[in-house]
Tab-separated table of C-alpha atoms in Angstrom:
chain	number	residue	atom	x	y	z
A	1	UNK	CA	16.223	24.439	-14.486
A	2	UNK	CA	13.989	21.444	-15.190
A	3	UNK	CA	15.131	19.821	-11.930
A	4	UNK	CA	14.290	22.969	-9.961
A	5	UNK	CA	10.830	23.145	-11.530
A	6	UNK	CA	10.201	19.508	-10.597
A	7	UNK	CA	11.155	20.309	-6.995
A	8	UNK	CA	8.525	23.046	-6.927
A	9	UNK	CA	5.923	20.742	-8.456
A	10	UNK	CA	6.783	18.062	-5.884
A	11	UNK	CA	6.405	20.396	-2.908
A	12	UNK	CA	3.121	21.803	-4.224
A	13	UNK	CA	1.790	18.304	-4.773
A	14	UNK	CA	2.707	17.160	-1.262
A	15	UNK	CA	1.208	20.246	0.363
A	16	UNK	CA	-2.121	20.011	-1.401
A	17	UNK	CA	-2.240	16.255	-0.806
A	18	UNK	CA	-2.416	16.797	2.961
A	19	UNK	CA	-4.868	19.670	2.623
A	20	UNK	CA	-7.102	17.387	0.570
A	21	UNK	CA	-6.871	14.722	3.290
A	22	UNK	CA	-8.173	17.195	5.863
A	23	UNK	CA	-10.947	18.519	3.611
A	24	UNK	CA	-12.233	15.069	2.631
A	25	UNK	CA	-12.011	13.829	6.220
A	26	UNK	CA	-14.259	16.676	7.376
A	27	UNK	CA	-16.693	16.366	4.458
A	28	UNK	CA	-17.162	12.617	4.944
A	29	UNK	CA	-17.065	12.651	8.768
A	30	UNK	CA	-20.846	12.455	9.413
A	31	UNK	CA	-21.189	9.562	6.953
A	32	UNK	CA	-18.085	7.870	8.395
A	33	UNK	CA	-19.400	8.136	11.953
A	34	UNK	CA	-22.738	6.619	11.007
A	35	UNK	CA	-21.421	3.828	8.806
A	36	UNK	CA	-18.133	2.075	8.191
A	37	UNK	CA	-18.982	2.326	4.507
A	38	UNK	CA	-18.691	6.105	4.808
A	39	UNK	CA	-15.110	5.900	6.028
A	40	UNK	CA	-14.256	3.436	3.287
A	41	UNK	CA	-15.813	5.692	0.646
A	42	UNK	CA	-13.837	8.667	1.926
A	43	UNK	CA	-10.569	6.767	1.753
A	44	UNK	CA	-11.284	5.462	-1.745
A	45	UNK	CA	-12.083	8.976	-2.965
A	46	UNK	CA	-8.872	10.242	-1.393
A	47	UNK	CA	-6.813	7.497	-3.045
A	48	UNK	CA	-8.215	8.368	-6.458
A	49	UNK	CA	-7.563	12.056	-5.843
A	50	UNK	CA	-3.929	11.510	-4.828
A	51	UNK	CA	-3.247	9.479	-7.962
A	52	UNK	CA	-4.928	12.099	-10.161
A	53	UNK	CA	-3.169	15.058	-8.540
A	54	UNK	CA	0.214	13.290	-8.660
A	55	UNK	CA	-0.167	12.951	-12.424
A	56	UNK	CA	-1.433	16.496	-12.991
A	57	UNK	CA	0.896	18.364	-10.638
A	58	UNK	CA	4.050	16.242	-10.413
A	59	UNK	CA	3.838	14.308	-13.685
A	60	UNK	CA	3.769	11.046	-11.737
A	61	UNK	CA	1.265	8.701	-13.356
A	62	UNK	CA	0.240	5.409	-11.781
A	63	UNK	CA	-1.051	2.109	-13.093
A	64	UNK	CA	-2.631	-0.977	-11.532
A	65	UNK	CA	-1.763	-4.244	-13.288
A	66	UNK	CA	-2.965	-7.784	-12.816
A	67	UNK	CA	-6.263	-9.149	-11.530
A	68	UNK	CA	-7.488	-7.264	-8.464
A	69	UNK	CA	-9.088	-9.688	-5.972
A	70	UNK	CA	-12.620	-8.998	-4.742
A	71	UNK	CA	-13.099	-11.893	-2.352
A	72	UNK	CA	-11.714	-12.687	1.094
A	73	UNK	CA	-7.959	-13.037	0.566
A	74	UNK	CA	-4.673	-12.192	2.195
A	75	UNK	CA	-2.765	-9.560	0.207
A	76	UNK	CA	1.012	-9.616	0.783
A	77	UNK	CA	2.569	-6.526	-0.731
A	78	UNK	CA	5.934	-4.956	-1.357
A	79	UNK	CA	6.133	-1.637	0.489
A	80	UNK	CA	8.315	1.188	-0.836
A	81	UNK	CA	6.443	4.420	-0.079
A	82	UNK	CA	3.086	5.978	0.810
A	83	UNK	CA	2.072	5.740	-2.844
A	84	UNK	CA	1.840	1.936	-2.853
A	85	UNK	CA	-0.494	2.172	0.154
A	86	UNK	CA	-2.677	4.600	-1.782
A	87	UNK	CA	-2.703	2.464	-4.927
A	88	UNK	CA	-3.353	-0.885	-3.241
A	89	UNK	CA	-6.017	0.421	-0.872
A	90	UNK	CA	-7.749	2.331	-3.644
A	91	UNK	CA	-7.831	-0.691	-5.955
A	92	UNK	CA	-9.351	-3.171	-3.490
A	93	UNK	CA	-13.110	-3.151	-2.759
A	94	UNK	CA	-12.970	-4.023	0.967
A	95	UNK	CA	-9.397	-3.437	2.119
A	96	UNK	CA	-7.969	-3.269	5.611
A	97	UNK	CA	-4.379	-3.189	6.772
A	98	UNK	CA	-2.298	-4.690	9.473
A	99	UNK	CA	-0.496	-1.485	10.449
A	100	UNK	CA	1.993	-0.163	12.960
A	101	UNK	CA	0.369	0.677	16.297
A	102	UNK	CA	1.905	4.172	16.179
A	103	UNK	CA	-0.293	5.068	13.178
A	104	UNK	CA	-3.363	4.959	15.424
A	105	UNK	CA	-2.242	8.299	16.822
A	106	UNK	CA	-1.759	9.934	13.413
A	107	UNK	CA	-4.228	12.813	12.986
A	108	UNK	CA	-7.222	11.914	10.782
A	109	UNK	CA	-5.528	8.874	9.255
A	110	UNK	CA	-5.503	6.881	12.485
A	111	UNK	CA	-9.232	7.226	13.208
A	112	UNK	CA	-10.274	6.485	9.636
A	113	UNK	CA	-7.980	3.439	9.518
A	114	UNK	CA	-9.548	2.007	12.653
A	115	UNK	CA	-13.019	2.792	11.338
A	116	UNK	CA	-12.521	0.630	8.234
A	117	UNK	CA	-11.169	-2.262	10.284
A	118	UNK	CA	-7.401	-1.868	10.061
A	119	UNK	CA	-5.566	-3.729	12.803
A	120	UNK	CA	-2.813	-1.976	14.766
A	121	UNK	CA	0.135	-4.209	15.604
A	122	UNK	CA	2.685	-3.647	18.349
A	123	UNK	CA	5.935	-4.680	16.677
A	124	UNK	CA	7.220	-5.974	19.988
A	125	UNK	CA	4.157	-8.204	20.369
A	126	UNK	CA	3.551	-9.143	16.745
A	127	UNK	CA	2.862	-12.822	17.412
A	128	UNK	CA	0.196	-11.978	19.984
A	129	UNK	CA	-1.412	-9.455	17.628
A	130	UNK	CA	-1.577	-11.999	14.805
A	131	UNK	CA	-3.253	-14.519	17.094
A	132	UNK	CA	-5.828	-11.929	18.113
A	133	UNK	CA	-6.432	-11.014	14.484
A	134	UNK	CA	-6.971	-14.568	13.328
A	135	UNK	CA	-9.281	-15.210	16.277
A	136	UNK	CA	-11.401	-12.181	15.326
A	137	UNK	CA	-11.633	-13.295	11.713
A	138	UNK	CA	-12.603	-16.850	12.626
A	139	UNK	CA	-15.190	-15.618	15.099
A	140	UNK	CA	-16.802	-13.619	12.336
A	141	UNK	CA	-16.355	-10.244	14.044
A	142	UNK	CA	-14.671	-8.759	10.973
A	143	UNK	CA	-16.379	-8.223	7.646
A	144	UNK	CA	-15.091	-10.247	4.718
A	145	UNK	CA	-12.552	-8.397	2.644
A	146	UNK	CA	-8.927	-8.135	1.692
A	147	UNK	CA	-6.436	-8.121	4.559
A	148	UNK	CA	-3.229	-6.351	3.508
A	149	UNK	CA	0.090	-7.093	5.140
A	150	UNK	CA	3.637	-6.043	4.335
A	151	UNK	CA	5.786	-9.178	4.746
A	152	UNK	CA	8.985	-7.181	5.306
A	153	UNK	CA	7.334	-5.081	8.000
A	154	UNK	CA	8.510	-1.704	6.740
A	155	UNK	CA	9.286	0.364	3.644
A	156	UNK	CA	12.169	-1.069	1.639
A	157	UNK	CA	13.867	0.915	-1.125
A	158	UNK	CA	14.116	-0.637	-4.612
A	159	UNK	CA	17.087	-2.970	-4.879
A	160	UNK	CA	17.498	-3.341	-1.103
A	161	UNK	CA	17.036	-6.851	0.257
A	162	UNK	CA	15.301	-7.491	3.554
A	163	UNK	CA	13.970	-10.802	4.889
A	164	UNK	CA	10.292	-11.688	4.793
A	165	UNK	CA	8.928	-12.140	8.304
A	166	UNK	CA	7.181	-15.281	9.449
A	167	UNK	CA	4.065	-13.388	10.565
A	168	UNK	CA	2.712	-13.390	7.022
A	169	UNK	CA	3.075	-17.174	6.825
A	170	UNK	CA	1.316	-17.576	10.178
A	171	UNK	CA	-1.632	-15.517	8.948
A	172	UNK	CA	-1.706	-17.465	5.680
A	173	UNK	CA	-1.893	-20.773	7.547
A	174	UNK	CA	-4.346	-19.671	10.229
A	175	UNK	CA	-6.773	-17.892	7.908
A	176	UNK	CA	-6.651	-20.689	5.305
A	177	UNK	CA	-7.153	-18.135	2.536
A	178	UNK	CA	-5.450	-17.676	-0.812
A	179	UNK	CA	-2.696	-15.090	-0.782
A	180	UNK	CA	-2.305	-12.502	-3.538
A	181	UNK	CA	1.293	-11.241	-3.834
A	182	UNK	CA	1.763	-7.622	-4.924
A	183	UNK	CA	4.867	-6.149	-6.566
A	184	UNK	CA	5.678	-2.497	-7.160
A	185	UNK	CA	8.250	0.027	-8.361
A	186	UNK	CA	6.799	3.157	-6.741
A	187	UNK	CA	9.974	3.752	-4.753
A	188	UNK	CA	11.751	4.640	-7.988
A	189	UNK	CA	9.610	7.767	-8.258
A	190	UNK	CA	8.488	8.423	-4.669
A	191	UNK	CA	11.578	7.862	-2.442
A	192	UNK	CA	11.283	7.033	1.251
A	193	UNK	CA	13.139	10.038	2.666
A	194	UNK	CA	12.768	12.790	0.087
A	195	UNK	CA	10.170	15.367	-0.940
A	196	UNK	CA	11.220	15.043	-4.567
A	197	UNK	CA	8.747	13.216	-6.824
A	198	UNK	CA	10.078	12.003	-10.154
A	199	UNK	CA	7.780	12.108	-13.176
A	200	UNK	CA	7.071	8.754	-14.785
A	201	UNK	CA	4.858	5.688	-14.430
A	202	UNK	CA	4.583	4.058	-10.997
A	203	UNK	CA	3.173	0.536	-11.112
A	204	UNK	CA	1.505	-1.755	-8.603
A	205	UNK	CA	1.023	-5.278	-9.935
A	206	UNK	CA	-1.276	-7.906	-8.439
A	207	UNK	CA	0.305	-11.302	-9.121
A	208	UNK	CA	-1.377	-14.717	-9.475
A	209	UNK	CA	-2.639	-15.951	-6.096
A	210	UNK	CA	-0.841	-18.560	-4.049
A	211	UNK	CA	-3.498	-21.164	-3.142
A	212	UNK	CA	-4.267	-21.823	0.494
A	213	UNK	CA	-2.864	-24.945	2.095
A	214	UNK	CA	0.846	-24.727	1.281
A	215	UNK	CA	3.345	-25.464	4.066
A	216	UNK	CA	4.398	-22.230	5.753
A	217	UNK	CA	8.032	-22.373	4.677
A	218	UNK	CA	7.117	-23.257	1.091
A	219	UNK	CA	4.609	-20.433	1.004
A	220	UNK	CA	7.033	-17.829	2.357
A	221	UNK	CA	9.749	-18.859	-0.107
A	222	UNK	CA	7.318	-18.717	-3.024
A	223	UNK	CA	5.936	-15.366	-1.889
A	224	UNK	CA	9.355	-13.757	-1.588
A	225	UNK	CA	10.498	-15.102	-4.945
A	226	UNK	CA	7.420	-13.878	-6.800
A	227	UNK	CA	7.295	-10.429	-5.210
A	228	UNK	CA	11.021	-9.724	-5.432
A	229	UNK	CA	11.437	-10.929	-9.009
A	230	UNK	CA	8.405	-9.003	-10.218
A	231	UNK	CA	9.404	-5.863	-8.290
A	232	UNK	CA	12.908	-6.036	-9.779
A	233	UNK	CA	11.419	-6.249	-13.289
A	234	UNK	CA	9.213	-3.245	-12.597
A	235	UNK	CA	12.234	-1.353	-11.241
A	236	UNK	CA	14.161	-2.111	-14.448
A	237	UNK	CA	11.204	-0.783	-16.430
A	238	UNK	CA	11.250	2.403	-14.346
A	239	UNK	CA	15.009	2.851	-14.764
A	240	UNK	CA	14.662	2.622	-18.531
A	241	UNK	CA	11.921	5.210	-18.477
A	242	UNK	CA	13.987	7.558	-16.299
A	243	UNK	CA	17.024	7.053	-18.552
A	244	UNK	CA	15.029	7.965	-21.653
A	245	UNK	CA	13.592	10.949	-19.874
A	246	UNK	CA	17.069	12.199	-18.874
A	247	UNK	CA	18.223	11.992	-22.501
A	248	UNK	CA	15.368	14.133	-23.805
């Protein structure tokens, strides 16, 4: 019975989440058209709303740990579900993503993402896209902020191992900025291919920055080690919580 109720709560949460996206997009549209700041404000409000409604409707609370950067840095994050996007974007003051080119065509989301400076990447031409991105940053055509990239290139379920791609190391070297690794366990509660949302505490953790100037291979090894070890610890924490919950 409890499982069935949670299914209902999950579906209700997901439905209203997309309705809220449409409503906020329309409300903020004039401001977003006039100023980039308007689009950014809309997305930050939406991120806060999703986290609040997930806790109220589905019992899924969320927590940001670690020191959130506010300067110009590269943010290299573990990606497990849409929730880590929401949490990371909502926590950063001037965020923008390197995102899949296909997302440009997503209703509402695509236009707003482009408006705040997100960079669409053709996976088949990733090296070329990274070169264009670094050139734009160096030329000063992009506002200072936090550039978010997913080193594994896609969502990866907790416990699944997937290599870290060299594109993150190229950006790190070319931009000559510190890199802030980010770990998470959100996939324990918000699975990739399911509508079911488990109640509990989803965590995104900003880890100590990796200083600029490391050799690319050293950097990528350090990044993977820090993110994977911290994400595994957070996953263990989530498993313990879910175990205790099942015994209640």
